[in-house]
CSV table of C-alpha atoms and ligand atoms in Angstrom, one decimal:
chain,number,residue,atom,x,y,z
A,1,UNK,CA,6.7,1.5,-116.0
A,2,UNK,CA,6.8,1.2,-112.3
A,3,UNK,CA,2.9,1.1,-112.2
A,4,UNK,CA,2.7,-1.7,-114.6
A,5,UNK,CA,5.1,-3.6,-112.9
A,6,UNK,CA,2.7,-3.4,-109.8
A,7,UNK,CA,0.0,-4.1,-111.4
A,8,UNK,CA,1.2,-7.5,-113.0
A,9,UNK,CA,2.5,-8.3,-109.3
A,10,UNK,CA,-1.3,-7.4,-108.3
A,11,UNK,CA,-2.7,-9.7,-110.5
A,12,UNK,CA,-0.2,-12.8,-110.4
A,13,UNK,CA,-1.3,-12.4,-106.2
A,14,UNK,CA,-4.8,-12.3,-107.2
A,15,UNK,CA,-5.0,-15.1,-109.7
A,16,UNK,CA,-2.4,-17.6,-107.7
A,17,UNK,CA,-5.0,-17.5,-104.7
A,18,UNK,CA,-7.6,-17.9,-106.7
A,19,UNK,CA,-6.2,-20.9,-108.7
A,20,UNK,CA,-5.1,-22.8,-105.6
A,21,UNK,CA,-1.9,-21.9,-104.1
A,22,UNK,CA,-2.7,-19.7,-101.0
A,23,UNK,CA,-6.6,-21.5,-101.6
A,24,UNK,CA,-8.1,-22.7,-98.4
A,25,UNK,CA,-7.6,-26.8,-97.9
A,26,UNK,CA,-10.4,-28.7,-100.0
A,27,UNK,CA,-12.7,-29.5,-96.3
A,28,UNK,CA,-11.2,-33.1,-96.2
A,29,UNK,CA,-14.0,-35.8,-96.6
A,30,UNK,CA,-16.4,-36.7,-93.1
A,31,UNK,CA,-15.3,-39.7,-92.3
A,32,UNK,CA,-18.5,-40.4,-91.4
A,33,UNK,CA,-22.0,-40.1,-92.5
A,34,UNK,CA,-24.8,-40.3,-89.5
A,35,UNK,CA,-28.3,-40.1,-89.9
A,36,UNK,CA,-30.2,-39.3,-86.6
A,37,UNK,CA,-34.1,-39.3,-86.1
A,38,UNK,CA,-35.1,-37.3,-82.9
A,39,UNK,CA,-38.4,-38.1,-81.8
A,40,UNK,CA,-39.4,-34.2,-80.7
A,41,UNK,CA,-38.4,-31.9,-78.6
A,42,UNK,CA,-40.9,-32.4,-75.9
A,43,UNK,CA,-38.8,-31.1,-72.7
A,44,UNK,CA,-35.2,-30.0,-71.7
A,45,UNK,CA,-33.9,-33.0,-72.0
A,46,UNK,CA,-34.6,-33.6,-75.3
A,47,UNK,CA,-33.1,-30.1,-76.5
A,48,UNK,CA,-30.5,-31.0,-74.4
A,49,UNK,CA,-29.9,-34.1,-76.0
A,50,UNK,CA,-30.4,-32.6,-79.5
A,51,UNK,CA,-28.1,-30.0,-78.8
A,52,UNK,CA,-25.3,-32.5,-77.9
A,53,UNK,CA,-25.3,-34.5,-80.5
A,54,UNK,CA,-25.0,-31.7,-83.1
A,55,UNK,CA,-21.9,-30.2,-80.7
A,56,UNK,CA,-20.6,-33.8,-80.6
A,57,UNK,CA,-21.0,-34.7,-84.2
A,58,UNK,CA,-19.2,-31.5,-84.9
A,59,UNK,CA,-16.6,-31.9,-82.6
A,60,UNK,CA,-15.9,-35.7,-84.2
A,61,UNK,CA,-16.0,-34.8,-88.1
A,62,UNK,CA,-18.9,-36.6,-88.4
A,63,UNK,CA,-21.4,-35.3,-91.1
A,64,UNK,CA,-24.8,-34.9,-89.9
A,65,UNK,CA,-28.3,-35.8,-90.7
A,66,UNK,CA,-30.4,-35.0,-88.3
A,67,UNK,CA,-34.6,-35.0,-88.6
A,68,UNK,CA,-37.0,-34.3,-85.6
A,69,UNK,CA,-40.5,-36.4,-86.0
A,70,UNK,CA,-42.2,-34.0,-83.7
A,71,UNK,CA,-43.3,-36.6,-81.2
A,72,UNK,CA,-44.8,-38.8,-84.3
A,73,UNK,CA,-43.5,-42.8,-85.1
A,74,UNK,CA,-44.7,-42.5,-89.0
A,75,UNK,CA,-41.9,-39.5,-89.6
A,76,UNK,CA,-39.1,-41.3,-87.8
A,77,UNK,CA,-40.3,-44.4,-90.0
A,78,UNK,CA,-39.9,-41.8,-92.8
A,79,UNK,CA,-36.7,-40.5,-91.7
A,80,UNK,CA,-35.1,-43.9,-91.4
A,81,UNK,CA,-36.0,-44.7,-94.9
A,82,UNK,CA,-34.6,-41.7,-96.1
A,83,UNK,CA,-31.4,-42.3,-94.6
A,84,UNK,CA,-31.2,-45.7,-96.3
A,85,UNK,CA,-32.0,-43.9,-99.6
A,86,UNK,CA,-29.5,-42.1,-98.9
A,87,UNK,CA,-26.7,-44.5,-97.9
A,88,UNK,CA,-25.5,-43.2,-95.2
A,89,UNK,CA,-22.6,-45.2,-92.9
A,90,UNK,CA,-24.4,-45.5,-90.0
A,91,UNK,CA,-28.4,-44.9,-88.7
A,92,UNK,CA,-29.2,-43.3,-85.4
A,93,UNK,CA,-32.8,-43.0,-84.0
A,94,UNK,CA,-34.3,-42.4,-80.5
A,95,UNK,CA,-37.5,-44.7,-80.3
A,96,UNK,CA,-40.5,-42.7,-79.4
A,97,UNK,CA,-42.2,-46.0,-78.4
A,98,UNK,CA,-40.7,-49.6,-78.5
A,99,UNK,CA,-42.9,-51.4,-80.5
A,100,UNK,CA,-43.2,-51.3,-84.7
A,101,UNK,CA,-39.8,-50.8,-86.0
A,102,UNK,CA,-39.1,-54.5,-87.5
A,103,UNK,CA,-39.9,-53.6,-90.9
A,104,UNK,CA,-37.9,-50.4,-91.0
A,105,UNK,CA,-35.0,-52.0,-89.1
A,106,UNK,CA,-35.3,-54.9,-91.8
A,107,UNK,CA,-34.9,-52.2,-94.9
A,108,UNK,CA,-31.4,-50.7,-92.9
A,109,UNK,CA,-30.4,-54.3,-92.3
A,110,UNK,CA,-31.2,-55.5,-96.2
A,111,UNK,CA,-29.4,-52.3,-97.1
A,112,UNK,CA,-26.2,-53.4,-94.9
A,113,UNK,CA,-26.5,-50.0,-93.1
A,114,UNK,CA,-26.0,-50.5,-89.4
A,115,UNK,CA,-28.4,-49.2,-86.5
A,116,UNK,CA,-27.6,-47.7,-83.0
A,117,UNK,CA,-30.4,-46.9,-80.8
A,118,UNK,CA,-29.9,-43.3,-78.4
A,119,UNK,CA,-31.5,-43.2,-75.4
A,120,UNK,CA,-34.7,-45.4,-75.1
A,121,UNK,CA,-35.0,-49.1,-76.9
A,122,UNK,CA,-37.4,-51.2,-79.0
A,123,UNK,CA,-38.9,-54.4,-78.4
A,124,UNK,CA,-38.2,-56.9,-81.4
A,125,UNK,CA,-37.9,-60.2,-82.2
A,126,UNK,CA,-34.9,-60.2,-83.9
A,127,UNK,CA,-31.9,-58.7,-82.0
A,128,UNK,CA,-29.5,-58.0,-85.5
A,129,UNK,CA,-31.8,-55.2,-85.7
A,130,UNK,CA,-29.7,-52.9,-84.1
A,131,UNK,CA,-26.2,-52.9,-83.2
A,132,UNK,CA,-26.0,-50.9,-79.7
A,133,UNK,CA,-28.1,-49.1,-77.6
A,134,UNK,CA,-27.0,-45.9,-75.8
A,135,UNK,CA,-29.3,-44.7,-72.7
A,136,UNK,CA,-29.6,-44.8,-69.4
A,137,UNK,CA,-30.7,-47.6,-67.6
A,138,UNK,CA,-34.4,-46.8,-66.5
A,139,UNK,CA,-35.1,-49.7,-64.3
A,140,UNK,CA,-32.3,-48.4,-62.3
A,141,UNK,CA,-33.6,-44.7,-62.2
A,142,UNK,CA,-36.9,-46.3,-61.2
A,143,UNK,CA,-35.3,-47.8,-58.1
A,144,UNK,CA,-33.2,-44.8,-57.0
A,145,UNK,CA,-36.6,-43.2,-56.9
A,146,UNK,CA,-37.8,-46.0,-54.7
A,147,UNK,CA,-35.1,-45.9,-52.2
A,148,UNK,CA,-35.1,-42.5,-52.0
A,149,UNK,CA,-38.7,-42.7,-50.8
A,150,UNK,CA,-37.8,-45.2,-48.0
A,151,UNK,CA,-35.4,-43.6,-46.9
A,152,UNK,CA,-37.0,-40.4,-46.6
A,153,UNK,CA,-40.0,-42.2,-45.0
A,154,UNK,CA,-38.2,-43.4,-42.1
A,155,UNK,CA,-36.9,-40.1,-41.7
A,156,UNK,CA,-40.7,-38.5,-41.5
A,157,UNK,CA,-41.2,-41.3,-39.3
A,158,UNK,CA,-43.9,-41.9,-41.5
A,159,UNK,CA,-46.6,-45.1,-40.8
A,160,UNK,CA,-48.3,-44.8,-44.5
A,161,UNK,CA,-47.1,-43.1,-47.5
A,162,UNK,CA,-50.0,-42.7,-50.3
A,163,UNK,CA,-48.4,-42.4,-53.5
A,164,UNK,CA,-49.3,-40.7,-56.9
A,165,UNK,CA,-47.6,-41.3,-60.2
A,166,UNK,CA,-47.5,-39.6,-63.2
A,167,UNK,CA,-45.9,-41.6,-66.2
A,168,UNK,CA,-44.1,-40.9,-69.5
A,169,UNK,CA,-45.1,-41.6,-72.8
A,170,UNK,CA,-47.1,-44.7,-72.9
A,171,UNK,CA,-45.1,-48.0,-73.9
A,172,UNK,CA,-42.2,-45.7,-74.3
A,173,UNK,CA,-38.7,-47.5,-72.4
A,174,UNK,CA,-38.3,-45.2,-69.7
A,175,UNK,CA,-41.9,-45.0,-68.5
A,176,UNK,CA,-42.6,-49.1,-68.6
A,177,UNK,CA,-38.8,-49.6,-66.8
A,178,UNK,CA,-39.1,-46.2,-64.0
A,179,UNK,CA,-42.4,-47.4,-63.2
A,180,UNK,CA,-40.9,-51.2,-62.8
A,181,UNK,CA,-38.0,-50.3,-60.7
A,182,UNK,CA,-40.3,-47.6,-58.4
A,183,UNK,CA,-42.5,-50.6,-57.8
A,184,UNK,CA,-40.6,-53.3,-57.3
A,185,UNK,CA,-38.5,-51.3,-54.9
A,186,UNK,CA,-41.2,-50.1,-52.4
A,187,UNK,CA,-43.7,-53.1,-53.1
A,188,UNK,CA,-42.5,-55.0,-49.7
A,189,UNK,CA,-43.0,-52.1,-47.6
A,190,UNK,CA,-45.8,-51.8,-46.0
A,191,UNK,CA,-46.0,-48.2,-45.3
A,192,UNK,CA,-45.7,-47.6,-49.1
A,193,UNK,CA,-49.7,-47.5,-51.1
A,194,UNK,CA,-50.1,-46.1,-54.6
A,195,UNK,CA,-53.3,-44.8,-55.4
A,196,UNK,CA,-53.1,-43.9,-59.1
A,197,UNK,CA,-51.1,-43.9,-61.9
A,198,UNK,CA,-51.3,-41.3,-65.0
A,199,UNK,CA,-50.2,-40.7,-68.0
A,200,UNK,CA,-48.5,-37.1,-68.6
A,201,UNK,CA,-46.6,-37.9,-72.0
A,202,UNK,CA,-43.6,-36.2,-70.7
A,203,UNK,CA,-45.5,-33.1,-71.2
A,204,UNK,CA,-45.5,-30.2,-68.7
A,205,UNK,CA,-48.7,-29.4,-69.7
A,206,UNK,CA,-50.1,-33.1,-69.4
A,207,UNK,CA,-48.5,-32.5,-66.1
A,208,UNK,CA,-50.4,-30.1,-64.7
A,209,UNK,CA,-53.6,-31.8,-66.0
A,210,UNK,CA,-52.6,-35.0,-64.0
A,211,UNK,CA,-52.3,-32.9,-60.9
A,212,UNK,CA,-55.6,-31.3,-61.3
A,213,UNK,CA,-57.6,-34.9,-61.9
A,214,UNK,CA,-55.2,-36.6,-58.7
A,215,UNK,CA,-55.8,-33.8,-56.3
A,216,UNK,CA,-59.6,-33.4,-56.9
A,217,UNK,CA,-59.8,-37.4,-56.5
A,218,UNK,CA,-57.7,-37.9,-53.6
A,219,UNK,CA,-56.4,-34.3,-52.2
A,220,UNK,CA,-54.8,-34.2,-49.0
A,221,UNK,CA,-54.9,-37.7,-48.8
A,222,UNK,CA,-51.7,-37.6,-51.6
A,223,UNK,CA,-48.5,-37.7,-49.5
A,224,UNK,CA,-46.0,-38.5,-52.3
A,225,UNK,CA,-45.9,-37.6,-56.2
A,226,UNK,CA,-43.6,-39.6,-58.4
A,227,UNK,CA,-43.1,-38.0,-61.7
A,228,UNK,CA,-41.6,-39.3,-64.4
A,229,UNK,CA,-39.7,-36.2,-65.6
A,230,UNK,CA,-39.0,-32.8,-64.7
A,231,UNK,CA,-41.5,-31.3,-66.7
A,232,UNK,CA,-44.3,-33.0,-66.0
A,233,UNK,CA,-43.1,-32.1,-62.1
A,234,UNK,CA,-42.8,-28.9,-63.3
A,235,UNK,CA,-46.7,-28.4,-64.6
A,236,UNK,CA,-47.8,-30.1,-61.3
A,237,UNK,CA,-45.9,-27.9,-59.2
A,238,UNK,CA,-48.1,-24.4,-59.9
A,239,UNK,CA,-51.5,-26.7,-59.2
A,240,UNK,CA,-50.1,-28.3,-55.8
A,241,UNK,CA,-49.5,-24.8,-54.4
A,242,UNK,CA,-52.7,-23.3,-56.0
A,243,UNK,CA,-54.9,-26.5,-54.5
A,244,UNK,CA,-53.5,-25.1,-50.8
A,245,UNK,CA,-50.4,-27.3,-50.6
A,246,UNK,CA,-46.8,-26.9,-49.8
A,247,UNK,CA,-44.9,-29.0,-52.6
A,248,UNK,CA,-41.9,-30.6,-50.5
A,249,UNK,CA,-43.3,-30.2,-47.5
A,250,UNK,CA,-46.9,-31.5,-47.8
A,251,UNK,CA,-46.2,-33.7,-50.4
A,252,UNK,CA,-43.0,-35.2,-51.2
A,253,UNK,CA,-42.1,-34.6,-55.0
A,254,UNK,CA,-39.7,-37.1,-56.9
A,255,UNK,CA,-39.0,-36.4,-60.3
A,256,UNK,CA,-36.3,-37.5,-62.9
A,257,UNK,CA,-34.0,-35.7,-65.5
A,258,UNK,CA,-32.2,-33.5,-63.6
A,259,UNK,CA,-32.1,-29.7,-65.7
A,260,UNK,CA,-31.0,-26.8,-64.6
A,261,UNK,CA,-34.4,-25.5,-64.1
A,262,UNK,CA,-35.6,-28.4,-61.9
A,263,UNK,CA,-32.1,-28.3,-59.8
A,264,UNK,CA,-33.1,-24.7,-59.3
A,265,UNK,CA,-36.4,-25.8,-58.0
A,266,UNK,CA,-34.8,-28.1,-56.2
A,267,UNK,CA,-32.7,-25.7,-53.9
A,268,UNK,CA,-35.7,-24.1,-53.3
A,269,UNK,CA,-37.5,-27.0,-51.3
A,270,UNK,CA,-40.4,-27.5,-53.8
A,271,UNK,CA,-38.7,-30.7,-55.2
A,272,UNK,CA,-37.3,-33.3,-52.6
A,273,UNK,CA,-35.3,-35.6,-55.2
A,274,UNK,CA,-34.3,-36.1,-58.9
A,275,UNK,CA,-33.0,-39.1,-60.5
A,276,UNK,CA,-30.5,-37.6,-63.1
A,277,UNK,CA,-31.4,-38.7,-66.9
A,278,UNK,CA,-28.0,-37.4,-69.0
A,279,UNK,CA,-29.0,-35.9,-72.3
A,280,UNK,CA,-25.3,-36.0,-73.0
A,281,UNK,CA,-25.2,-39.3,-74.9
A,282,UNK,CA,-23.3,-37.1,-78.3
A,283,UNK,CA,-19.9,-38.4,-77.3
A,284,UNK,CA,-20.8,-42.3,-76.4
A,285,UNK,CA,-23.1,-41.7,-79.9
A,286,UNK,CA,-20.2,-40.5,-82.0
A,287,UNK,CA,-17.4,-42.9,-80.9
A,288,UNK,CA,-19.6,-46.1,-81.5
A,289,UNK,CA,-20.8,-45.1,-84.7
A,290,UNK,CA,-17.0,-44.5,-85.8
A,291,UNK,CA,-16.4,-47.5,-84.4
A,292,UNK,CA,-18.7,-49.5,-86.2
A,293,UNK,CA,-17.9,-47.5,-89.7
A,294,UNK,CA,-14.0,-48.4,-88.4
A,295,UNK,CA,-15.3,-52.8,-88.5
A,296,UNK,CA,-14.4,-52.7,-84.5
A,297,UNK,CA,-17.2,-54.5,-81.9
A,298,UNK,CA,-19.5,-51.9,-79.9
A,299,UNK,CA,-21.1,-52.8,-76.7
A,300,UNK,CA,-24.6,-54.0,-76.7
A,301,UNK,CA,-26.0,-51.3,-73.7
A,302,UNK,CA,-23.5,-48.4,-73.0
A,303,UNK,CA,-25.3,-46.4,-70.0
A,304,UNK,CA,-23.7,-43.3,-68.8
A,305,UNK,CA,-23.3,-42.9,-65.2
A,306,UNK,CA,-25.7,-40.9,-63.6
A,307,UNK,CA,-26.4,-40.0,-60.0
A,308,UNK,CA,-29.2,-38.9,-57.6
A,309,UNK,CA,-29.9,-35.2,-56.6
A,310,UNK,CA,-32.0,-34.6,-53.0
A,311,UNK,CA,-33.1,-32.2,-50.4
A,312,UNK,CA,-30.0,-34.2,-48.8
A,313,UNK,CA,-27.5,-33.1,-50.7
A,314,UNK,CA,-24.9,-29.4,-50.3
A,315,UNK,CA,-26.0,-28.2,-54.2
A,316,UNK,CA,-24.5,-25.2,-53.5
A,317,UNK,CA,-21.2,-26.3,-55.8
A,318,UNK,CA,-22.9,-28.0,-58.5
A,319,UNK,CA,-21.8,-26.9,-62.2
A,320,UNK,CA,-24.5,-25.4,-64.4
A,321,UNK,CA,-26.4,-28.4,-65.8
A,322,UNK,CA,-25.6,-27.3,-69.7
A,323,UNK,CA,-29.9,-28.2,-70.5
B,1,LIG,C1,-35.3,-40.5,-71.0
B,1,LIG,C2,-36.0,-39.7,-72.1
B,1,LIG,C3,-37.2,-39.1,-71.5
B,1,LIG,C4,-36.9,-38.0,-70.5
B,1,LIG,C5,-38.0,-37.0,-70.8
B,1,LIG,O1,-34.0,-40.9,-71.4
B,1,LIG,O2,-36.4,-40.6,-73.1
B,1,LIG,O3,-37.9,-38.5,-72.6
B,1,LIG,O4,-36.8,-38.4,-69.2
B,1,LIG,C6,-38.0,-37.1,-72.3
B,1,LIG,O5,-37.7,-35.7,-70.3
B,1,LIG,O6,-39.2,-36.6,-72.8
């Protein structure tokens, strides 16, 4: 009798957890439905910046939809338009280049789905295109660069500084705006002349092929190599010390983004400054896309605050870079 009695007992247990009391909480609705186009994954910042917004959108409750175009226009186009298939709250994309989004941007805004931009920006006629856009400020990075150059011309004590650059993607936002704030901020100094700019896609590899054309043009004559980000810097770094060069010594190297593997390089010498470039834009992504789902305003530009890393600076504390 005693065994049946258990058994019953067994089975109410069993059945009242299956059947809801005991059950796990019904996973209470997203409150939020993003869909994000990535352009690629093309260096460490982008995996960095990836990366963050999946921790972020995570860490918010807000349902992902995340699609990488693999450094190609036509699939973010594609991924947009799935997204307004799809009705989701709120559209994300990172602009490979600025131009040729209007008629995409039209369908989200015909479909009343708003549209934040991350990290770079587009060029269009109509600003109701998009709601906010999240990045850094470029132009700015370009002219930390800059001063960072005159700065560490008078301390060479330098009379002429010959410059190479070597440029992101083209017509992308931060290669047009670094290159516009470099210029602008060594163009009325006399000791500053640029040789040649070229374009490295934000491609380590690309990189390295820049260095190779620049140094067999101009050689030893190159005193200063701007790059656009740290792994194009990285890919010319190997060809500089293979041509007979000491990089940061023989040539000052300025590069942007700021990764742990560039910092590293860095405290070594080879590298004598880097603009930071945040990939961690998840947070500032997540809160103004609740925002907007919530009906409150969202700035126009958020830029994070970023800072300026150089063969001045005690490194010796700085916290792992997290990309
Ligand atoms: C800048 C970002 C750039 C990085 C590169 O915010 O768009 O693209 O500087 C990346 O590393 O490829």
């Amino acid at each position: 009798m005693r065994k049946r009695i258990c058994f019953w007992l067994l089975a109410a247990l069993c059945a009242g957890l299956l059947t809801g009391c005991g059950a796990p909480e019904k996973a209470p609705e997203p409150s939020l439905v993003l869909g994000f186009s990535q352009l690629g994954s093309e260096s460490s910042f982008r995996i960095g910046n990836t990366r963050d917004i999946s921790e972020q959108a995570k860490a918010y409750g807000v349902s992902l939809m995340m699609d990488d175009a693999n450094q190609k226009q036509e699939n973010q186009i594609n991924a947009i338009r799935r997204f307004i298939a799809y009705r989701v709250d709120v559209i994300a994309f990172s602009p490979i280049v600025e131009e040729g989004w209007d008629n995409v941007l039209a369908e989200a805004k015909q479909a009343g789905i708003p549209v934040i931009l991350v990290d770079r920006t587009v060029q269009t006629a109509d600003p109701d295109l998009y709601l906010s856009q999240i990045g850094a400020d470029f132009y700015r990075e370009g002219v930390m660069a800059g001063e960072y150059l005159l700065k560490k011309a008078d301390a060479l004590g330098k009379e002429r500084l010959r410059i190479v650059e070597i440029t992101g993607t083209e017509n992308s936002t931060p290669m047009k705006q670094r290159h516009e704030g470099f210029m602008d901020t060594i163009a009325g100094d006399p000791r500053m002349e640029v040789l040649e700019s070229v374009n490295g896609d934000f491609l380590r590899s690309r990189g390295a092929e820049c260095m190779q054309y620049l140094l067999d043009r101009y050689g030893g004559d190159i005193d200063v190599v701007f790059s656009h980000n740290d792994e194009m810097t990285m890919g010319a770094l190997p060809v500089i010390s293979r041509a007979g060069y000491r990089p940061g010594q023989d040539m000052v190297i300025i590069s942007i983004d700021g990764g742990q593997e560039a910092i590293d390089i860095l405290k070594t010498g080879e590298i004598n400054c880097i603009v930071e470039c945040t990939p961690m834009l998840g947070s500032l992504l997540m809160e103004a896309a609740l925002a907007v789902k919530a009906g409150q305003p969202v700035d126009r530009v958020i830029h994070p605050a970023e800072r300026v890393f150089s063969d001045e600076d005690d490194l010796s504390a700085l916290p792992p870079r997290g990309y």
